[in-house]
Tab-separated table of N, CA, C and O in Angstrom:
chain	number	residue	atom	x	y	z
A	1	GLN	N	-5.219	13.549	6.295
A	1	GLN	CA	-3.800	13.612	5.962
A	1	GLN	C	-3.399	12.559	4.935
A	1	GLN	O	-2.318	12.671	4.347
A	2	LEU	N	-4.214	11.552	4.731
A	2	LEU	CA	-3.946	10.532	3.742
A	2	LEU	C	-5.131	10.442	2.797
A	2	LEU	O	-6.260	10.261	3.241
A	3	GLN	N	-4.858	10.562	1.524
A	3	GLN	CA	-5.906	10.541	0.515
A	3	GLN	C	-5.517	9.553	-0.565
A	3	GLN	O	-4.624	9.825	-1.364
A	4	ALA	N	-6.193	8.414	-0.602
A	4	ALA	CA	-5.913	7.393	-1.601
A	4	ALA	C	-6.790	7.603	-2.830
A	4	ALA	O	-7.942	8.039	-2.715
A	5	SER	N	-6.257	7.267	-3.992
A	5	SER	CA	-7.009	7.393	-5.236
A	5	SER	C	-6.468	6.400	-6.249
A	5	SER	O	-5.409	5.805	-6.044
A	6	GLY	N	-7.194	6.245	-7.335
A	6	GLY	CA	-6.731	5.405	-8.434
A	6	GLY	C	-7.430	4.082	-8.575
A	6	GLY	O	-7.156	3.328	-9.516
A	7	GLY	N	-8.334	3.773	-7.658
A	7	GLY	CA	-9.057	2.521	-7.763
A	7	GLY	C	-10.005	2.500	-8.943
A	7	GLY	O	-10.245	3.526	-9.580
A	8	GLY	N	-10.535	1.324	-9.233
A	8	GLY	CA	-11.482	1.213	-10.329
A	8	GLY	C	-11.813	-0.224	-10.636
A	8	GLY	O	-11.423	-1.141	-9.905
A	9	LEU	N	-12.534	-0.388	-11.737
A	9	LEU	CA	-12.931	-1.716	-12.207
A	9	LEU	C	-12.049	-2.095	-13.388
A	9	LEU	O	-11.997	-1.352	-14.382
A	10	VAL	N	-11.350	-3.210	-13.269
A	10	VAL	CA	-10.472	-3.672	-14.350
A	10	VAL	C	-10.709	-5.162	-14.575
A	10	VAL	O	-11.383	-5.822	-13.779
A	11	GLN	N	-10.130	-5.655	-15.651
A	11	GLN	CA	-10.234	-7.083	-15.946
A	11	GLN	C	-8.997	-7.817	-15.445
A	11	GLN	O	-7.927	-7.214	-15.271
A	12	ALA	N	-9.151	-9.088	-15.245
A	12	ALA	CA	-8.018	-9.913	-14.829
A	12	ALA	C	-6.874	-9.752	-15.826
A	12	ALA	O	-7.100	-9.763	-17.035
A	13	GLY	N	-5.673	-9.592	-15.288
A	13	GLY	CA	-4.508	-9.404	-16.132
A	13	GLY	C	-4.147	-7.956	-16.381
A	13	GLY	O	-3.043	-7.658	-16.861
A	14	ASP	N	-5.056	-7.063	-16.063
A	14	ASP	CA	-4.803	-5.636	-16.268
A	14	ASP	C	-3.884	-5.073	-15.188
A	14	ASP	O	-3.552	-5.745	-14.203
A	15	SER	N	-3.517	-3.828	-15.382
A	15	SER	CA	-2.684	-3.113	-14.413
A	15	SER	C	-3.430	-1.892	-13.901
A	15	SER	O	-4.320	-1.352	-14.581
A	16	LEU	N	-3.036	-1.452	-12.731
A	16	LEU	CA	-3.657	-0.293	-12.101
A	16	LEU	C	-2.651	0.293	-11.120
A	16	LEU	O	-1.904	-0.456	-10.485
A	17	THR	N	-2.628	1.606	-11.017
A	17	THR	CA	-1.729	2.253	-10.063
A	17	THR	C	-2.530	3.080	-9.070
A	17	THR	O	-3.328	3.944	-9.470
A	18	LEU	N	-2.318	2.812	-7.822
A	18	LEU	CA	-2.939	3.584	-6.750
A	18	LEU	C	-1.967	4.648	-6.262
A	18	LEU	O	-0.757	4.439	-6.265
A	19	SER	N	-2.522	5.762	-5.847
A	19	SER	CA	-1.718	6.841	-5.295
A	19	SER	C	-2.260	7.219	-3.931
A	19	SER	O	-3.455	7.078	-3.657
A	20	CYS	N	-1.375	7.706	-3.085
A	20	CYS	CA	-1.797	8.159	-1.769
A	20	CYS	C	-1.021	9.416	-1.424
A	20	CYS	O	0.203	9.364	-1.240
A	21	ALA	N	-1.721	10.517	-1.343
A	21	ALA	CA	-1.107	11.773	-0.931
A	21	ALA	C	-1.058	11.805	0.584
A	21	ALA	O	-2.084	11.619	1.243
A	22	ALA	N	0.138	12.011	1.117
A	22	ALA	CA	0.342	11.917	2.567
A	22	ALA	C	0.928	13.216	3.091
A	22	ALA	O	2.112	13.293	3.398
A	23	SER	N	0.104	14.203	3.209
A	23	SER	CA	0.567	15.518	3.628
A	23	SER	C	1.124	15.492	5.044
A	23	SER	O	0.452	15.066	5.983
A	24	GLY	N	2.377	15.933	5.195
A	24	GLY	CA	2.973	16.052	6.515
A	24	GLY	C	3.418	14.764	7.156
A	24	GLY	O	3.803	14.750	8.327
A	25	LEU	N	3.374	13.679	6.412
A	25	LEU	CA	3.743	12.371	6.976
A	25	LEU	C	4.936	11.834	6.216
A	25	LEU	O	4.810	11.437	5.062
A	26	ALA	N	6.090	11.840	6.865
A	26	ALA	CA	7.329	11.554	6.158
A	26	ALA	C	7.859	10.152	6.348
A	26	ALA	O	8.748	9.741	5.628
A	27	TYR	N	7.366	9.419	7.290
A	27	TYR	CA	7.985	8.145	7.637
A	27	TYR	C	7.439	6.978	6.828
A	27	TYR	O	6.917	7.168	5.732
A	28	GLY	N	7.571	5.779	7.353
A	28	GLY	CA	7.181	4.593	6.610
A	28	GLY	C	5.732	4.624	6.165
A	28	GLY	O	4.859	5.163	6.845
A	29	LYS	N	5.484	4.083	5.005
A	29	LYS	CA	4.142	4.047	4.422
A	29	LYS	C	3.798	2.609	4.044
A	29	LYS	O	4.679	1.821	3.718
A	30	GLY	N	2.522	2.326	4.064
A	30	GLY	CA	2.101	0.989	3.688
A	30	GLY	C	0.769	0.995	2.982
A	30	GLY	O	0.024	1.970	3.022
A	31	TRP	N	0.508	-0.106	2.302
A	31	TRP	CA	-0.794	-0.349	1.681
A	31	TRP	C	-1.375	-1.625	2.302
A	31	TRP	O	-0.656	-2.624	2.470
A	32	PHE	N	-2.642	-1.555	2.606
A	32	PHE	CA	-3.386	-2.692	3.121
A	32	PHE	C	-4.648	-2.851	2.281
A	32	PHE	O	-5.017	-1.939	1.540
A	33	ARG	N	-5.295	-3.978	2.394
A	33	ARG	CA	-6.557	-4.163	1.676
A	33	ARG	C	-7.508	-5.006	2.522
A	33	ARG	O	-7.093	-5.789	3.364
A	34	GLN	N	-8.766	-4.803	2.232
A	34	GLN	CA	-9.799	-5.568	2.924
A	34	GLN	C	-10.861	-5.986	1.924
A	34	GLN	O	-11.524	-5.128	1.315
A	35	ALA	N	-10.998	-7.276	1.763
A	35	ALA	CA	-12.025	-7.831	0.884
A	35	ALA	C	-13.296	-8.061	1.685
A	35	ALA	O	-13.251	-8.196	2.916
A	36	PRO	N	-14.434	-8.112	1.022
A	36	PRO	CA	-15.705	-8.337	1.734
A	36	PRO	C	-15.660	-9.601	2.578
A	36	PRO	O	-15.274	-10.664	2.105
A	37	GLY	N	-16.020	-9.465	3.840
A	37	GLY	CA	-16.072	-10.611	4.727
A	37	GLY	C	-14.734	-11.086	5.250
A	37	GLY	O	-14.662	-12.106	5.939
A	38	LYS	N	-13.689	-10.351	4.922
A	38	LYS	CA	-12.351	-10.750	5.369
A	38	LYS	C	-11.715	-9.653	6.208
A	38	LYS	O	-12.134	-8.501	6.160
A	39	GLU	N	-10.697	-10.021	6.934
A	39	GLU	CA	-9.968	-9.042	7.722
A	39	GLU	C	-9.022	-8.243	6.827
A	39	GLU	O	-8.606	-8.706	5.765
A	40	ARG	N	-8.697	-7.079	7.289
A	40	ARG	CA	-7.730	-6.265	6.569
A	40	ARG	C	-6.370	-6.960	6.576
A	40	ARG	O	-5.952	-7.502	7.613
A	41	GLU	N	-5.685	-6.918	5.445
A	41	GLU	CA	-4.399	-7.588	5.345
A	41	GLU	C	-3.343	-6.666	4.763
A	41	GLU	O	-3.632	-5.777	3.974
A	42	PHE	N	-2.126	-6.927	5.162
A	42	PHE	CA	-0.980	-6.173	4.665
A	42	PHE	C	-0.742	-6.501	3.197
A	42	PHE	O	-0.848	-7.657	2.786
A	43	VAL	N	-0.384	-5.472	2.429
A	43	VAL	CA	-0.072	-5.663	1.014
A	43	VAL	C	1.389	-5.321	0.723
A	43	VAL	O	2.135	-6.134	0.191
A	44	ALA	N	1.782	-4.101	1.083
A	44	ALA	CA	3.143	-3.663	0.781
A	44	ALA	C	3.502	-2.485	1.668
A	44	ALA	O	2.623	-1.799	2.180
A	45	ALA	N	4.804	-2.255	1.825
A	45	ALA	CA	5.257	-1.127	2.633
A	45	ALA	C	6.601	-0.649	2.123
A	45	ALA	O	7.318	-1.371	1.410
A	46	ILE	N	6.934	0.578	2.515
A	46	ILE	CA	8.185	1.178	2.069
A	46	ILE	C	8.721	2.074	3.169
A	46	ILE	O	7.965	2.762	3.855
A	47	THR	N	10.036	2.051	3.359
A	47	THR	CA	10.645	2.915	4.355
A	47	THR	C	10.671	4.361	3.865
A	47	THR	O	10.447	4.641	2.693
A	48	TRP	N	10.981	5.295	4.757
A	48	TRP	CA	10.931	6.712	4.397
A	48	TRP	C	11.911	7.051	3.287
A	48	TRP	O	11.671	7.924	2.475
A	49	SER	N	13.029	6.340	3.230
A	49	SER	CA	14.059	6.624	2.233
A	49	SER	C	13.931	5.758	0.996
A	49	SER	O	14.740	5.884	0.073
A	50	SER	N	12.939	4.882	0.973
A	50	SER	CA	12.762	3.885	-0.094
A	50	SER	C	13.832	2.820	-0.070
A	50	SER	O	13.925	2.015	-1.001
A	51	TYR	N	14.649	2.794	0.999
A	51	TYR	CA	15.699	1.791	1.109
A	51	TYR	C	15.116	0.388	1.205
A	51	TYR	O	15.658	-0.567	0.649
A	52	GLY	N	14.003	0.300	1.933
A	52	GLY	CA	13.391	-1.008	2.113
A	52	GLY	C	11.985	-1.049	1.559
A	52	GLY	O	11.213	-0.101	1.741
A	53	THR	N	11.678	-2.133	0.860
A	53	THR	CA	10.307	-2.381	0.415
A	53	THR	C	9.929	-3.793	0.844
A	53	THR	O	10.784	-4.690	0.874
A	54	TYR	N	8.673	-3.966	1.152
A	54	TYR	CA	8.208	-5.225	1.716
A	54	TYR	C	6.870	-5.578	1.075
A	54	TYR	O	6.052	-4.693	0.831
A	55	TYR	N	6.657	-6.854	0.835
A	55	TYR	CA	5.452	-7.288	0.140
A	55	TYR	C	4.865	-8.542	0.774
A	55	TYR	O	5.595	-9.411	1.271
A	56	ALA	N	3.554	-8.625	0.721
A	56	ALA	CA	2.889	-9.873	1.056
A	56	ALA	C	3.216	-10.893	-0.028
A	56	ALA	O	3.385	-10.545	-1.196
A	57	ASP	N	3.284	-12.132	0.354
A	57	ASP	CA	3.613	-13.187	-0.614
A	57	ASP	C	2.621	-13.213	-1.772
A	57	ASP	O	2.991	-13.523	-2.910
A	58	SER	N	1.378	-12.876	-1.479
A	58	SER	CA	0.325	-12.958	-2.496
A	58	SER	C	0.494	-11.934	-3.612
A	58	SER	O	-0.105	-12.090	-4.681
A	59	VAL	N	1.275	-10.891	-3.380
A	59	VAL	CA	1.427	-9.848	-4.403
A	59	VAL	C	2.865	-9.705	-4.881
A	59	VAL	O	3.126	-8.938	-5.818
A	60	LYS	N	3.770	-10.434	-4.264
A	60	LYS	CA	5.186	-10.318	-4.620
A	60	LYS	C	5.386	-10.659	-6.091
A	60	LYS	O	4.876	-11.654	-6.591
A	61	GLY	N	6.113	-9.798	-6.790
A	61	GLY	CA	6.350	-9.998	-8.208
A	61	GLY	C	5.301	-9.383	-9.105
A	61	GLY	O	5.503	-9.276	-10.314
A	62	ARG	N	4.179	-8.967	-8.536
A	62	ARG	CA	3.103	-8.348	-9.319
A	62	ARG	C	2.886	-6.896	-8.928
A	62	ARG	O	2.509	-6.080	-9.767
A	63	PHE	N	3.092	-6.570	-7.673
A	63	PHE	CA	2.879	-5.211	-7.173
A	63	PHE	C	4.227	-4.569	-6.855
A	63	PHE	O	5.164	-5.237	-6.425
A	64	THR	N	4.277	-3.255	-7.049
A	64	THR	CA	5.473	-2.489	-6.714
A	64	THR	C	5.078	-1.235	-5.953
A	64	THR	O	4.250	-0.459	-6.430
A	65	ILE	N	5.673	-1.046	-4.793
A	65	ILE	CA	5.423	0.161	-4.014
A	65	ILE	C	6.582	1.126	-4.222
A	65	ILE	O	7.745	0.721	-4.332
A	66	SER	N	6.252	2.401	-4.302
A	66	SER	CA	7.277	3.421	-4.462
A	66	SER	C	6.768	4.708	-3.831
A	66	SER	O	5.596	4.809	-3.466
A	67	ARG	N	7.637	5.665	-3.702
A	67	ARG	CA	7.222	6.935	-3.114
A	67	ARG	C	8.018	8.073	-3.724
A	67	ARG	O	9.168	7.888	-4.158
A	68	ASP	N	7.402	9.220	-3.732
A	68	ASP	CA	8.031	10.459	-4.174
A	68	ASP	C	7.906	11.431	-3.007
A	68	ASP	O	6.836	12.016	-2.802
A	69	ASN	N	8.969	11.566	-2.238
A	69	ASN	CA	8.896	12.397	-1.038
A	69	ASN	C	8.711	13.878	-1.371
A	69	ASN	O	8.139	14.621	-0.570
A	70	ALA	N	9.163	14.295	-2.525
A	70	ALA	CA	8.975	15.693	-2.923
A	70	ALA	C	7.495	15.995	-3.116
A	70	ALA	O	7.054	17.132	-2.921
A	71	LYS	N	6.748	14.978	-3.508
A	71	LYS	CA	5.305	15.141	-3.714
A	71	LYS	C	4.489	14.581	-2.548
A	71	LYS	O	3.263	14.586	-2.595
A	72	ASN	N	5.183	14.070	-1.538
A	72	ASN	CA	4.495	13.460	-0.385
A	72	ASN	C	3.485	12.412	-0.831
A	72	ASN	O	2.363	12.346	-0.311
A	73	THR	N	3.886	11.594	-1.790
A	73	THR	CA	2.968	10.625	-2.376
A	73	THR	C	3.603	9.238	-2.408
A	73	THR	O	4.796	9.109	-2.705
A	74	VAL	N	2.798	8.251	-2.103
A	74	VAL	CA	3.228	6.865	-2.206
A	74	VAL	C	2.340	6.179	-3.243
A	74	VAL	O	1.149	6.506	-3.364
A	75	TYR	N	2.941	5.281	-4.018
A	75	TYR	CA	2.245	4.627	-5.112
A	75	TYR	C	2.229	3.114	-4.927
A	75	TYR	O	3.126	2.542	-4.308
A	76	LEU	N	1.229	2.506	-5.504
A	76	LEU	CA	1.187	1.050	-5.563
A	76	LEU	C	0.850	0.664	-7.001
A	76	LEU	O	-0.277	0.828	-7.439
A	77	GLN	N	1.869	0.211	-7.717
A	77	GLN	CA	1.661	-0.251	-9.081
A	77	GLN	C	1.273	-1.724	-9.029
A	77	GLN	O	2.019	-2.547	-8.506
A	78	MET	N	0.111	-2.018	-9.579
A	78	MET	CA	-0.415	-3.379	-9.550
A	78	MET	C	-0.519	-3.903	-10.970
A	78	MET	O	-1.121	-3.243	-11.823
A	79	SER	N	0.065	-5.045	-11.209
A	79	SER	CA	-0.009	-5.651	-12.535
A	79	SER	C	-0.471	-7.103	-12.403
A	79	SER	O	-0.497	-7.655	-11.300
A	80	SER	N	-0.826	-7.669	-13.527
A	80	SER	CA	-1.325	-9.050	-13.548
A	80	SER	C	-2.393	-9.253	-12.479
A	80	SER	O	-2.381	-10.223	-11.728
A	81	LEU	N	-3.322	-8.317	-12.444
A	81	LEU	CA	-4.347	-8.358	-11.406
A	81	LEU	C	-5.227	-9.598	-11.525
A	81	LEU	O	-5.517	-10.076	-12.634
A	82	LYS	N	-5.630	-10.095	-10.368
A	82	LYS	CA	-6.459	-11.294	-10.289
A	82	LYS	C	-7.767	-10.937	-9.582
A	82	LYS	O	-7.806	-9.991	-8.792
A	83	PRO	N	-8.807	-11.704	-9.818
A	83	PRO	CA	-10.069	-11.439	-9.108
A	83	PRO	C	-9.892	-11.427	-7.586
A	83	PRO	O	-10.577	-10.661	-6.894
A	84	GLU	N	-8.970	-12.209	-7.074
A	84	GLU	CA	-8.757	-12.240	-5.625
A	84	GLU	C	-8.061	-10.995	-5.094
A	84	GLU	O	-7.900	-10.834	-3.887
A	85	ASP	N	-7.647	-10.106	-5.988
A	85	ASP	CA	-7.098	-8.811	-5.564
A	85	ASP	C	-8.210	-7.796	-5.292
A	85	ASP	O	-7.934	-6.695	-4.816
A	86	THR	N	-9.439	-8.161	-5.586
A	86	THR	CA	-10.572	-7.271	-5.348
A	86	THR	C	-10.696	-6.958	-3.867
A	86	THR	O	-10.764	-7.859	-3.028
A	87	ALA	N	-10.692	-5.678	-3.548
A	87	ALA	CA	-10.748	-5.243	-2.158
A	87	ALA	C	-10.782	-3.722	-2.111
A	87	ALA	O	-10.568	-3.054	-3.124
A	88	VAL	N	-11.025	-3.213	-0.924
A	88	VAL	CA	-10.796	-1.798	-0.669
A	88	VAL	C	-9.351	-1.667	-0.218
A	88	VAL	O	-8.925	-2.363	0.716
A	89	TYR	N	-8.606	-0.802	-0.878
A	89	TYR	CA	-7.195	-0.622	-0.575
A	89	TYR	C	-7.013	0.647	0.251
A	89	TYR	O	-7.528	1.712	-0.091
A	90	TYR	N	-6.257	0.497	1.322
A	90	TYR	CA	-6.008	1.601	2.236
A	90	TYR	C	-4.515	1.913	2.284
A	90	TYR	O	-3.691	1.000	2.332
A	91	CYS	N	-4.198	3.191	2.305
A	91	CYS	CA	-2.816	3.553	2.565
A	91	CYS	C	-2.706	3.939	4.035
A	91	CYS	O	-3.686	4.362	4.660
A	92	ALA	N	-1.518	3.768	4.574
A	92	ALA	CA	-1.278	4.025	5.979
A	92	ALA	C	0.110	4.616	6.149
A	92	ALA	O	0.990	4.414	5.304
A	93	ALA	N	0.289	5.341	7.243
A	93	ALA	CA	1.569	5.993	7.492
A	93	ALA	C	1.961	5.861	8.954
A	93	ALA	O	1.107	5.818	9.841
A	94	MET	N	3.250	5.810	9.163
A	94	MET	CA	3.788	5.769	10.519
A	94	MET	C	4.044	7.182	11.014
A	94	MET	O	4.303	8.086	10.230
A	95	SER	N	3.981	7.355	12.320
A	95	SER	CA	4.196	8.684	12.892
A	95	SER	C	5.636	8.890	13.351
A	95	SER	O	5.999	9.979	13.777
A	96	LYS	N	6.454	7.838	13.272
A	96	LYS	CA	7.842	7.969	13.692
A	96	LYS	C	8.701	7.025	12.870
A	96	LYS	O	8.212	6.124	12.189
A	97	TYR	N	9.995	7.255	12.963
A	97	TYR	CA	10.938	6.465	12.196
A	97	TYR	C	10.977	5.014	12.676
A	97	TYR	O	10.937	4.739	13.872
A	98	SER	N	11.048	4.096	11.707
A	98	SER	CA	11.265	2.682	11.993
A	98	SER	C	12.389	2.190	11.105
A	98	SER	O	12.414	2.495	9.910
A	99	SER	N	13.316	1.462	11.668
A	99	SER	CA	14.451	0.983	10.886
A	99	SER	C	13.993	-0.037	9.859
A	99	SER	O	12.936	-0.647	10.012
A	100	PRO	N	14.783	-0.226	8.816
A	100	PRO	CA	14.420	-1.222	7.798
A	100	PRO	C	14.280	-2.631	8.360
A	100	PRO	O	13.667	-3.489	7.724
A	101	ASN	N	14.847	-2.881	9.534
A	101	ASN	CA	14.734	-4.200	10.152
A	101	ASN	C	13.438	-4.378	10.935
A	101	ASN	O	13.165	-5.463	11.443
A	102	SER	N	12.646	-3.314	11.024
A	102	SER	CA	11.404	-3.377	11.788
A	102	SER	C	10.343	-4.162	11.022
A	102	SER	O	10.483	-4.434	9.829
A	103	ASP	N	9.282	-4.488	11.719
A	103	ASP	CA	8.154	-5.175	11.106
A	103	ASP	C	7.244	-4.133	10.477
A	103	ASP	O	6.473	-3.470	11.165
A	104	TYR	N	7.291	-4.027	9.164
A	104	TYR	CA	6.511	-3.019	8.457
A	104	TYR	C	5.095	-3.487	8.130
A	104	TYR	O	4.373	-2.793	7.427
A	105	THR	N	4.704	-4.630	8.653
A	105	THR	CA	3.318	-5.063	8.443
A	105	THR	C	2.398	-4.500	9.521
A	105	THR	O	1.187	-4.683	9.460
A	106	ARG	N	2.963	-3.810	10.484
A	106	ARG	CA	2.173	-3.237	11.572
A	106	ARG	C	2.808	-1.938	12.053
A	106	ARG	O	3.861	-1.578	11.589
A	107	GLY	N	2.105	-1.256	12.963
A	107	GLY	CA	2.672	-0.051	13.555
A	107	GLY	C	2.302	1.241	12.853
A	107	GLY	O	3.013	2.227	12.961
A	108	TYR	N	1.200	1.241	12.132
A	108	TYR	CA	0.773	2.437	11.412
A	108	TYR	C	-0.199	3.256	12.260
A	108	TYR	O	-1.077	2.713	12.905
A	109	ASP	N	-0.014	4.559	12.214
A	109	ASP	CA	-0.806	5.451	13.058
A	109	ASP	C	-1.863	6.243	12.304
A	109	ASP	O	-2.799	6.758	12.916
A	110	TYR	N	-1.679	6.370	11.023
A	110	TYR	CA	-2.617	7.162	10.210
A	110	TYR	C	-3.110	6.299	9.041
A	110	TYR	O	-2.337	5.571	8.431
A	111	TRP	N	-4.399	6.460	8.755
A	111	TRP	CA	-5.016	5.659	7.708
A	111	TRP	C	-5.823	6.541	6.768
A	111	TRP	O	-6.485	7.477	7.220
A	112	GLY	N	-5.763	6.205	5.489
A	112	GLY	CA	-6.589	6.893	4.504
A	112	GLY	C	-7.973	6.279	4.454
A	112	GLY	O	-8.271	5.296	5.131
A	113	GLN	N	-8.815	6.829	3.592
A	113	GLN	CA	-10.225	6.432	3.542
A	113	GLN	C	-10.471	5.205	2.684
A	113	GLN	O	-11.552	4.648	2.737
A	114	GLY	N	-9.515	4.772	1.886
A	114	GLY	CA	-9.688	3.586	1.071
A	114	GLY	C	-10.162	3.889	-0.331
A	114	GLY	O	-10.902	4.849	-0.568
A	115	THR	N	-9.735	3.053	-1.259
A	115	THR	CA	-10.183	3.150	-2.643
A	115	THR	C	-10.492	1.742	-3.134
A	115	THR	O	-9.739	0.797	-2.874
A	116	GLN	N	-11.607	1.599	-3.826
A	116	GLN	CA	-12.084	0.283	-4.245
A	116	GLN	C	-11.366	-0.186	-5.511
A	116	GLN	O	-11.282	0.552	-6.499
A	117	VAL	N	-10.889	-1.400	-5.471
A	117	VAL	CA	-10.317	-2.053	-6.647
A	117	VAL	C	-11.137	-3.315	-6.899
A	117	VAL	O	-11.261	-4.158	-6.016
A	118	THR	N	-11.705	-3.401	-8.087
A	118	THR	CA	-12.496	-4.558	-8.454
A	118	THR	C	-11.906	-5.175	-9.721
A	118	THR	O	-11.741	-4.485	-10.725
A	119	VAL	N	-11.581	-6.455	-9.637
A	119	VAL	CA	-10.987	-7.158	-10.764
A	119	VAL	C	-11.974	-8.221	-11.233
A	119	VAL	O	-12.304	-9.142	-10.489
A	120	SER	N	-12.439	-8.066	-12.451
A	120	SER	CA	-13.396	-9.026	-13.001
A	120	SER	C	-12.656	-10.139	-13.740
A	120	SER	O	-11.598	-9.926	-14.325
A	121	SER	N	-13.260	-11.302	-13.736
A	121	SER	CA	-12.614	-12.465	-14.394
A	121	SER	C	-12.999	-12.576	-15.845
A	121	SER	O	-13.870	-11.873	-16.340
């Protein structure tokens, strides 16, 4: 139900946009990443209406999450990429409504397969 795409190999300072097709999943969406030897970490999230967007401090100001509900797709625009952004990026979706005041760093029920992003220095 979740299909992430758009990963690749880029140089530091470049931009990249990830997409996640989320068939049948209308509620909150998020992006997470996992670097080799590290735990999976929250990157960004967006409410079903796009009213609320949330970012990890490490990506704030560089990454932008958005969604197109007509296309059932959520995007992660990444700019000013750094080598430390290298990771497998996963999209995730909630199975029920969560208010904008909820903690969007957790509570996801569906996960995509991941797409590799590698940033060379």
